[in-house]
């Protein structure tokens, strides 16, 4: 079993396969996009495969592919197919905005992608456009339909933003009334890619829960699965469930089992850190699997205790707030 310097198990890797995205969610990146990585800066799919294979041998049991938007990467499906065949991998998941996803759902199901996280911050097409700066609401809903008709486990990720979509909390809760989906409300994090100073959080997990309780006082707490980042709830009579993720309040660091790899091969041992080493550079420099493995183990032995420690170190070093698209949300 892989563990870190705080005795936490490490078993879950999130791999961002690209920084590019076909939406421009204002909380994630500026309207003009980012300074996209050039092809040579991105890991090739062979490098991603080598890394996934090594990390699964070391003890990673679950991989989630994210981005940017994974489906803007042309070789995504062969890469996913390769990863799905790794011996020892217990779970393969995907996080997507749904814009290009619907036609791929049957194949995703076939290769064994069990769970999809679909980002959807509102059920109102106009607000969707305001938030994402793209007119793609219909395609996202088509992706949701396709996933449900293929019996996939669907989690809907909604970032709660003061003054932008708090009126969507109850309609999103009600999506889980008829549909077997888990709707997860996420605290907004300071990762908008434009470096503006973050003024603090107005909608934390407690306020989100209060809002839901106002309409559904009968809401019940569920047991949270091991390593869950969400507090999970159920409203009696609803087919789906509700989750609240304290991504800004960082209440889950004590059991964090995750590492992240960015599209350019940076290893992050905490969502809030600055990247602790570059695996692509090591691989291109000819490092053997043994060297890579030892380097990774050293990094796992220097994990920050929590996201506050990691953030302090990063802001002191860089002074900037990155975009989630380059971190791999
Ligand atoms: N493009 C894919 C998608 O939209 O799901 C995957 C990448 S996206 C960066 C992953 C998740 O990060 C999305 O659910 C998104 O809402 C979330 N995210 C991005 N910026 C965020 C922020 N500032 N605070 C909280 N969540 C954020």
Coordinates of C-alpha atoms and ligand atoms in Angstrom, one line a residue:
X1 CA 0.0 0.0 0.0
X2 CA 1.3 3.5 -0.9
X3 CA 1.2 5.9 2.0
X4 CA 2.5 9.4 2.7
X5 CA 4.5 11.1 5.5
X6 CA 1.2 11.6 7.4
X7 CA 0.2 8.0 7.2
X8 CA -2.5 8.6 4.6
X9 CA -3.1 6.0 1.9
X10 CA -2.4 7.2 -1.6
X11 CA -4.6 5.3 -4.1
X12 CA -6.3 7.8 -6.4
X13 CA -4.8 9.7 -9.3
X14 CA -6.4 12.4 -11.3
X15 CA -4.7 12.8 -14.7
X16 CA -5.4 16.0 -16.7
X17 CA -4.9 15.1 -20.3
X18 CA -5.0 18.6 -21.7
X19 CA -5.2 22.2 -20.5
X20 CA -7.5 23.2 -23.4
X21 CA -11.2 23.6 -23.0
X22 CA -14.2 24.3 -25.2
X23 CA -16.0 26.3 -22.5
X24 CA -14.8 29.5 -20.7
X25 CA -16.3 29.2 -17.3
X26 CA -15.5 32.5 -15.6
X27 CA -14.5 30.8 -12.3
X28 CA -12.0 28.7 -14.1
X29 CA -10.3 30.8 -16.8
X30 CA -10.3 34.2 -18.5
X31 CA -12.7 34.8 -21.5
X32 CA -9.7 34.7 -23.9
X33 CA -8.6 31.4 -22.6
X34 CA -5.1 30.6 -21.3
X35 CA -1.7 30.6 -22.9
X36 CA -2.3 27.0 -24.1
X37 CA 0.5 24.6 -23.8
X38 CA 2.3 23.7 -27.1
X39 CA 2.2 20.1 -28.3
X40 CA 5.8 19.5 -27.1
X41 CA 5.0 20.8 -23.6
X42 CA 2.1 18.3 -23.3
X43 CA 2.7 14.7 -22.3
X44 CA 2.2 12.3 -25.2
X45 CA -0.2 9.5 -24.7
X46 CA 2.7 7.0 -24.5
X47 CA 4.2 9.0 -21.7
X48 CA 0.8 9.1 -19.9
X49 CA 0.5 5.4 -20.3
X50 CA 4.0 4.7 -19.0
X51 CA 3.2 6.9 -16.0
X52 CA -0.2 5.4 -15.3
X53 CA 1.2 1.9 -15.6
X54 CA 4.0 2.6 -13.1
X55 CA 1.7 4.3 -10.6
X56 CA -0.8 1.5 -10.8
X57 CA 2.0 -1.0 -10.1
X58 CA 3.0 1.2 -7.1
X59 CA -0.5 1.1 -5.6
X60 CA -2.8 3.5 -7.4
X61 CA -6.2 1.8 -7.7
X62 CA -8.4 4.5 -9.2
X63 CA -7.7 6.9 -12.0
X64 CA -9.9 9.8 -13.1
X65 CA -9.2 11.5 -16.4
X66 CA -9.8 15.3 -16.4
X67 CA -8.5 18.4 -18.0
X68 CA -9.1 21.1 -19.5
X69 CA -11.8 19.2 -21.3
X70 CA -10.6 15.6 -21.9
X71 CA -12.6 15.3 -25.2
X72 CA -10.8 18.1 -26.9
X73 CA -7.7 15.7 -26.9
X74 CA -8.0 13.8 -30.2
X75 CA -6.3 10.6 -28.9
X76 CA -8.5 10.4 -25.7
X77 CA -10.3 7.2 -26.5
X78 CA -7.2 5.1 -27.4
X79 CA -5.6 6.4 -24.2
X80 CA -8.6 5.6 -22.1
X81 CA -8.8 2.1 -23.6
X82 CA -5.1 1.5 -22.8
X83 CA -5.5 2.7 -19.2
X84 CA -8.6 0.6 -18.7
X85 CA -6.5 -2.5 -19.4
X86 CA -3.9 -1.9 -16.7
X87 CA -3.7 -4.8 -14.3
X88 CA -4.5 -3.7 -10.8
X89 CA -6.6 -0.7 -11.7
X90 CA -9.9 -1.0 -9.9
X91 CA -11.7 2.0 -11.2
X92 CA -11.5 4.4 -14.2
X93 CA -13.6 7.6 -14.2
X94 CA -13.8 10.7 -16.2
X95 CA -14.7 14.3 -15.5
X96 CA -16.2 16.2 -18.5
X97 CA -18.2 19.3 -19.3
X98 CA -20.4 17.2 -21.6
X99 CA -20.1 19.4 -24.7
X100 CA -18.6 16.7 -26.9
X101 CA -19.3 13.6 -24.8
X102 CA -22.7 12.1 -25.9
X103 CA -21.5 10.2 -28.9
X104 CA -18.7 8.6 -26.9
X105 CA -20.9 7.2 -24.1
X106 CA -21.5 3.7 -25.6
X107 CA -17.7 3.3 -26.1
X108 CA -16.9 4.6 -22.6
X109 CA -19.3 2.1 -21.2
X110 CA -17.8 -0.7 -23.2
X111 CA -14.2 -0.1 -22.1
X112 CA -15.3 0.0 -18.5
X113 CA -15.5 3.7 -17.5
X114 CA -17.7 3.3 -14.5
X115 CA -18.4 6.8 -13.3
X116 CA -18.7 10.1 -15.0
X117 CA -18.6 13.5 -13.3
X118 CA -20.5 16.0 -15.4
X119 CA -20.0 19.7 -14.7
X120 CA -23.3 21.6 -14.8
X121 CA -23.7 24.7 -12.7
X122 CA -27.3 25.6 -13.8
X123 CA -30.4 24.2 -15.5
X124 CA -31.1 27.6 -17.1
X125 CA -29.8 27.9 -20.6
X126 CA -29.2 31.6 -20.4
X127 CA -27.3 31.4 -17.1
X128 CA -25.3 28.5 -18.6
X129 CA -24.2 30.9 -21.3
X130 CA -23.4 33.7 -18.8
X131 CA -21.3 31.3 -16.7
X132 CA -19.5 29.3 -19.5
X133 CA -19.5 32.0 -22.2
X134 CA -20.6 29.4 -24.7
X135 CA -24.0 28.3 -26.1
X136 CA -23.6 24.6 -25.3
X137 CA -26.4 23.8 -22.8
X138 CA -28.3 21.5 -25.2
X139 CA -25.2 19.3 -25.8
X140 CA -24.5 19.0 -22.1
X141 CA -28.1 17.9 -21.4
X142 CA -27.8 15.4 -24.3
X143 CA -24.6 14.0 -22.7
X144 CA -26.5 13.6 -19.4
X145 CA -29.3 11.7 -21.2
X146 CA -26.8 9.4 -23.0
X147 CA -25.0 8.6 -19.7
X148 CA -28.3 7.8 -17.9
X149 CA -29.6 5.7 -20.8
X150 CA -26.4 3.6 -20.6
X151 CA -26.8 3.1 -16.9
X152 CA -23.6 4.9 -16.0
X153 CA -23.0 6.3 -12.5
X154 CA -23.4 10.0 -12.9
X155 CA -22.2 12.7 -10.5
X156 CA -23.1 16.3 -11.4
X157 CA -20.6 18.9 -10.3
X158 CA -22.0 22.4 -9.7
X159 CA -19.8 25.2 -8.4
X160 CA -21.8 27.5 -6.2
X161 CA -21.1 31.1 -7.0
X162 CA -22.4 34.1 -5.1
X163 CA -24.5 36.3 -7.3
X164 CA -24.3 33.9 -10.2
X165 CA -26.1 30.7 -9.7
X166 CA -27.3 30.3 -6.1
X167 CA -30.9 30.4 -7.5
X168 CA -30.0 27.1 -9.2
X169 CA -29.3 25.2 -6.0
X170 CA -32.9 24.0 -5.4
X171 CA -33.6 23.2 -9.1
X172 CA -30.3 21.2 -9.2
X173 CA -31.4 19.4 -6.0
X174 CA -34.7 18.6 -7.7
X175 CA -32.8 17.0 -10.6
X176 CA -32.0 14.2 -8.2
X177 CA -35.7 13.8 -7.4
X178 CA -36.5 11.9 -10.6
X179 CA -33.0 11.0 -11.8
X180 CA -30.5 8.6 -10.2
X181 CA -27.7 11.1 -10.1
X182 CA -25.6 12.5 -7.3
X183 CA -25.7 16.3 -7.5
X184 CA -22.6 17.7 -5.8
X185 CA -22.3 21.3 -4.9
X186 CA -18.7 22.6 -4.8
X187 CA -17.4 25.6 -2.9
X188 CA -15.8 28.0 -5.4
X189 CA -12.0 27.9 -5.2
X190 CA -9.6 30.7 -6.0
X191 CA -8.5 29.1 -9.3
X192 CA -9.8 31.3 -12.0
X193 CA -6.5 31.7 -13.9
X194 CA -6.5 35.5 -14.0
X195 CA -4.5 36.1 -10.8
X196 CA -7.2 38.4 -9.2
X197 CA -7.2 38.5 -5.4
X198 CA -9.8 36.3 -4.0
X199 CA -12.1 38.0 -1.5
X200 CA -13.2 35.0 0.6
X201 CA -16.1 32.6 0.3
X202 CA -19.7 33.7 0.7
X203 CA -21.3 30.3 0.0
X204 CA -19.5 27.8 2.1
X205 CA -20.7 24.2 2.6
X206 CA -22.7 25.1 5.7
X207 CA -24.6 27.9 3.9
X208 CA -25.3 25.6 0.9
X209 CA -26.7 23.0 3.3
X210 CA -28.8 25.6 5.0
X211 CA -30.2 26.7 1.7
X212 CA -31.2 23.1 0.8
X213 CA -32.6 22.5 4.3
X214 CA -34.8 25.6 3.9
X215 CA -36.8 23.8 1.2
X216 CA -36.2 20.2 2.3
X217 CA -35.9 20.1 6.1
X218 CA -36.3 16.3 6.0
X219 CA -32.9 15.9 4.2
X220 CA -30.9 13.1 5.8
X221 CA -27.1 12.7 6.2
X222 CA -25.8 9.5 4.6
X223 CA -22.6 7.7 5.6
X224 CA -19.8 9.1 3.5
X225 CA -17.8 6.4 1.6
X226 CA -14.1 6.2 2.6
X227 CA -12.0 9.0 1.1
X228 CA -15.1 10.9 0.0
X229 CA -14.5 14.6 -0.5
X230 CA -18.3 15.2 -0.3
X231 CA -20.7 15.3 2.6
X232 CA -23.5 13.1 1.3
X233 CA -27.2 13.5 1.9
X234 CA -30.5 12.1 0.7
X235 CA -33.9 13.6 0.5
X236 CA -36.5 10.9 1.3
X237 CA -38.4 9.9 -1.9
X238 CA -35.7 11.2 -4.3
X239 CA -34.0 8.7 -6.6
X240 CA -30.6 10.4 -6.5
X241 CA -28.5 12.0 -3.7
X242 CA -26.9 15.3 -2.8
X243 CA -23.2 16.0 -2.0
X244 CA -21.5 19.1 -0.7
X245 CA -17.8 19.5 -1.3
X246 CA -16.0 21.8 1.0
X247 CA -13.3 22.4 -1.6
X248 CA -12.4 25.8 -0.2
X249 CA -12.9 25.1 3.4
X250 CA -10.7 22.0 3.0
X251 CA -12.3 19.8 5.6
X252 CA -11.2 16.5 3.9
X253 CA -7.4 16.9 3.9
X254 CA -7.0 14.5 6.8
X255 CA -8.0 11.5 4.6
X256 CA -6.9 12.7 1.3
X257 CA -5.8 9.8 -0.9
X258 CA -5.3 11.8 -4.1
X259 CA -2.4 12.9 -6.3
X260 CA -2.7 14.9 -9.5
X261 CA -0.8 15.0 -12.7
X262 CA -1.1 18.0 -14.9
X263 CA -1.1 17.9 -18.7
X264 CA 2.6 18.9 -18.8
X265 CA 3.5 16.1 -16.4
X266 CA 3.8 18.1 -13.1
X267 CA 3.0 15.9 -10.0
X268 CA 0.8 17.6 -7.4
X269 CA 0.5 15.9 -4.1
X270 CA -2.1 18.5 -3.1
X271 CA -4.7 20.4 -5.1
X272 CA -3.3 23.6 -3.7
X273 CA 0.4 23.0 -4.2
X274 CA 2.6 24.3 -6.9
X275 CA 3.7 21.0 -8.5
X276 CA 6.4 19.1 -6.8
X277 CA 8.2 17.5 -9.7
X278 CA 7.9 17.1 -13.5
X279 CA 7.5 13.5 -14.6
X280 CA 7.5 14.3 -18.3
X281 CA 10.9 15.9 -18.0
X282 CA 12.3 13.0 -16.1
X283 CA 10.9 10.5 -18.6
X284 CA 12.3 12.6 -21.5
X285 CA 15.6 12.7 -19.7
X286 CA 15.7 8.9 -19.9
X287 CA 14.9 8.1 -16.2
X288 CA 14.3 4.4 -15.7
X289 CA 11.1 3.2 -14.0
X290 CA 13.2 2.6 -10.9
X291 CA 14.4 6.2 -10.7
X292 CA 10.9 7.4 -11.4
X293 CA 9.5 5.2 -8.7
X294 CA 12.1 6.4 -6.1
X295 CA 11.4 10.0 -7.0
X296 CA 7.7 9.5 -6.6
X297 CA 8.1 7.9 -3.3
X298 CA 10.2 10.8 -2.1
X299 CA 7.5 13.2 -3.2
X300 CA 4.8 11.2 -1.4
X301 CA 6.9 11.4 1.7
X302 CA 6.9 15.2 1.6
X303 CA 3.2 15.9 1.3
X304 CA 1.8 19.0 3.0
X305 CA -0.5 18.2 5.9
X306 CA -3.4 20.0 4.3
X307 CA -4.4 22.5 1.6
X308 CA -3.7 25.5 3.8
X309 CA -0.1 24.6 4.2
X310 CA 0.2 23.9 0.5
X311 CA -1.4 27.1 -0.5
X312 CA 0.8 29.2 1.8
X313 CA 3.8 27.7 0.3
X314 CA 2.6 28.2 -3.3
X315 CA 1.5 31.8 -2.9
X316 CA 4.7 32.6 -1.1
X317 CA 6.6 31.1 -4.1
X318 CA 4.5 32.2 -7.1
X319 CA 2.1 34.8 -5.8
X320 CA -0.5 33.6 -8.3
X321 CA -3.7 31.7 -8.5
X322 CA -3.7 29.2 -11.3
X323 CA -6.6 28.0 -13.5
X324 CA -8.3 24.8 -12.6
X325 CA -7.8 23.8 -16.3
X326 CA -4.0 23.6 -15.8
X327 CA -4.4 21.9 -12.4
X328 CA -6.8 19.2 -13.4
X329 CA -10.0 19.8 -11.4
Ligands
LIG1 N1 -13.6 20.2 -18.4 C1 -14.0 19.2 -17.5 C2 -15.2 19.6 -16.7 O1 -15.7 20.7 -16.9 O2 -15.7 18.9 -15.9 C3 -12.9 18.8 -16.5 C4 -12.0 19.9 -15.9 S1 -12.8 21.0 -14.9 C5 -11.4 22.0 -14.4 C6 -13.1 20.0 -13.5 C7 -14.0 20.6 -12.4 O3 -13.4 21.6 -11.8 C8 -15.3 21.1 -12.9 O4 -16.4 20.4 -12.3 C9 -15.3 22.5 -12.6 O5 -16.6 23.0 -12.3 C10 -14.4 22.5 -11.4 N2 -13.8 23.9 -11.2 C11 -13.1 24.6 -12.0 N3 -12.7 25.8 -11.5 C12 -13.2 25.8 -10.2 C13 -13.1 26.7 -9.1 N4 -12.6 27.9 -9.3 N5 -13.7 26.3 -8.0 C14 -14.4 25.1 -7.9 N6 -14.4 24.2 -8.8 C15 -13.8 24.5 -10.0

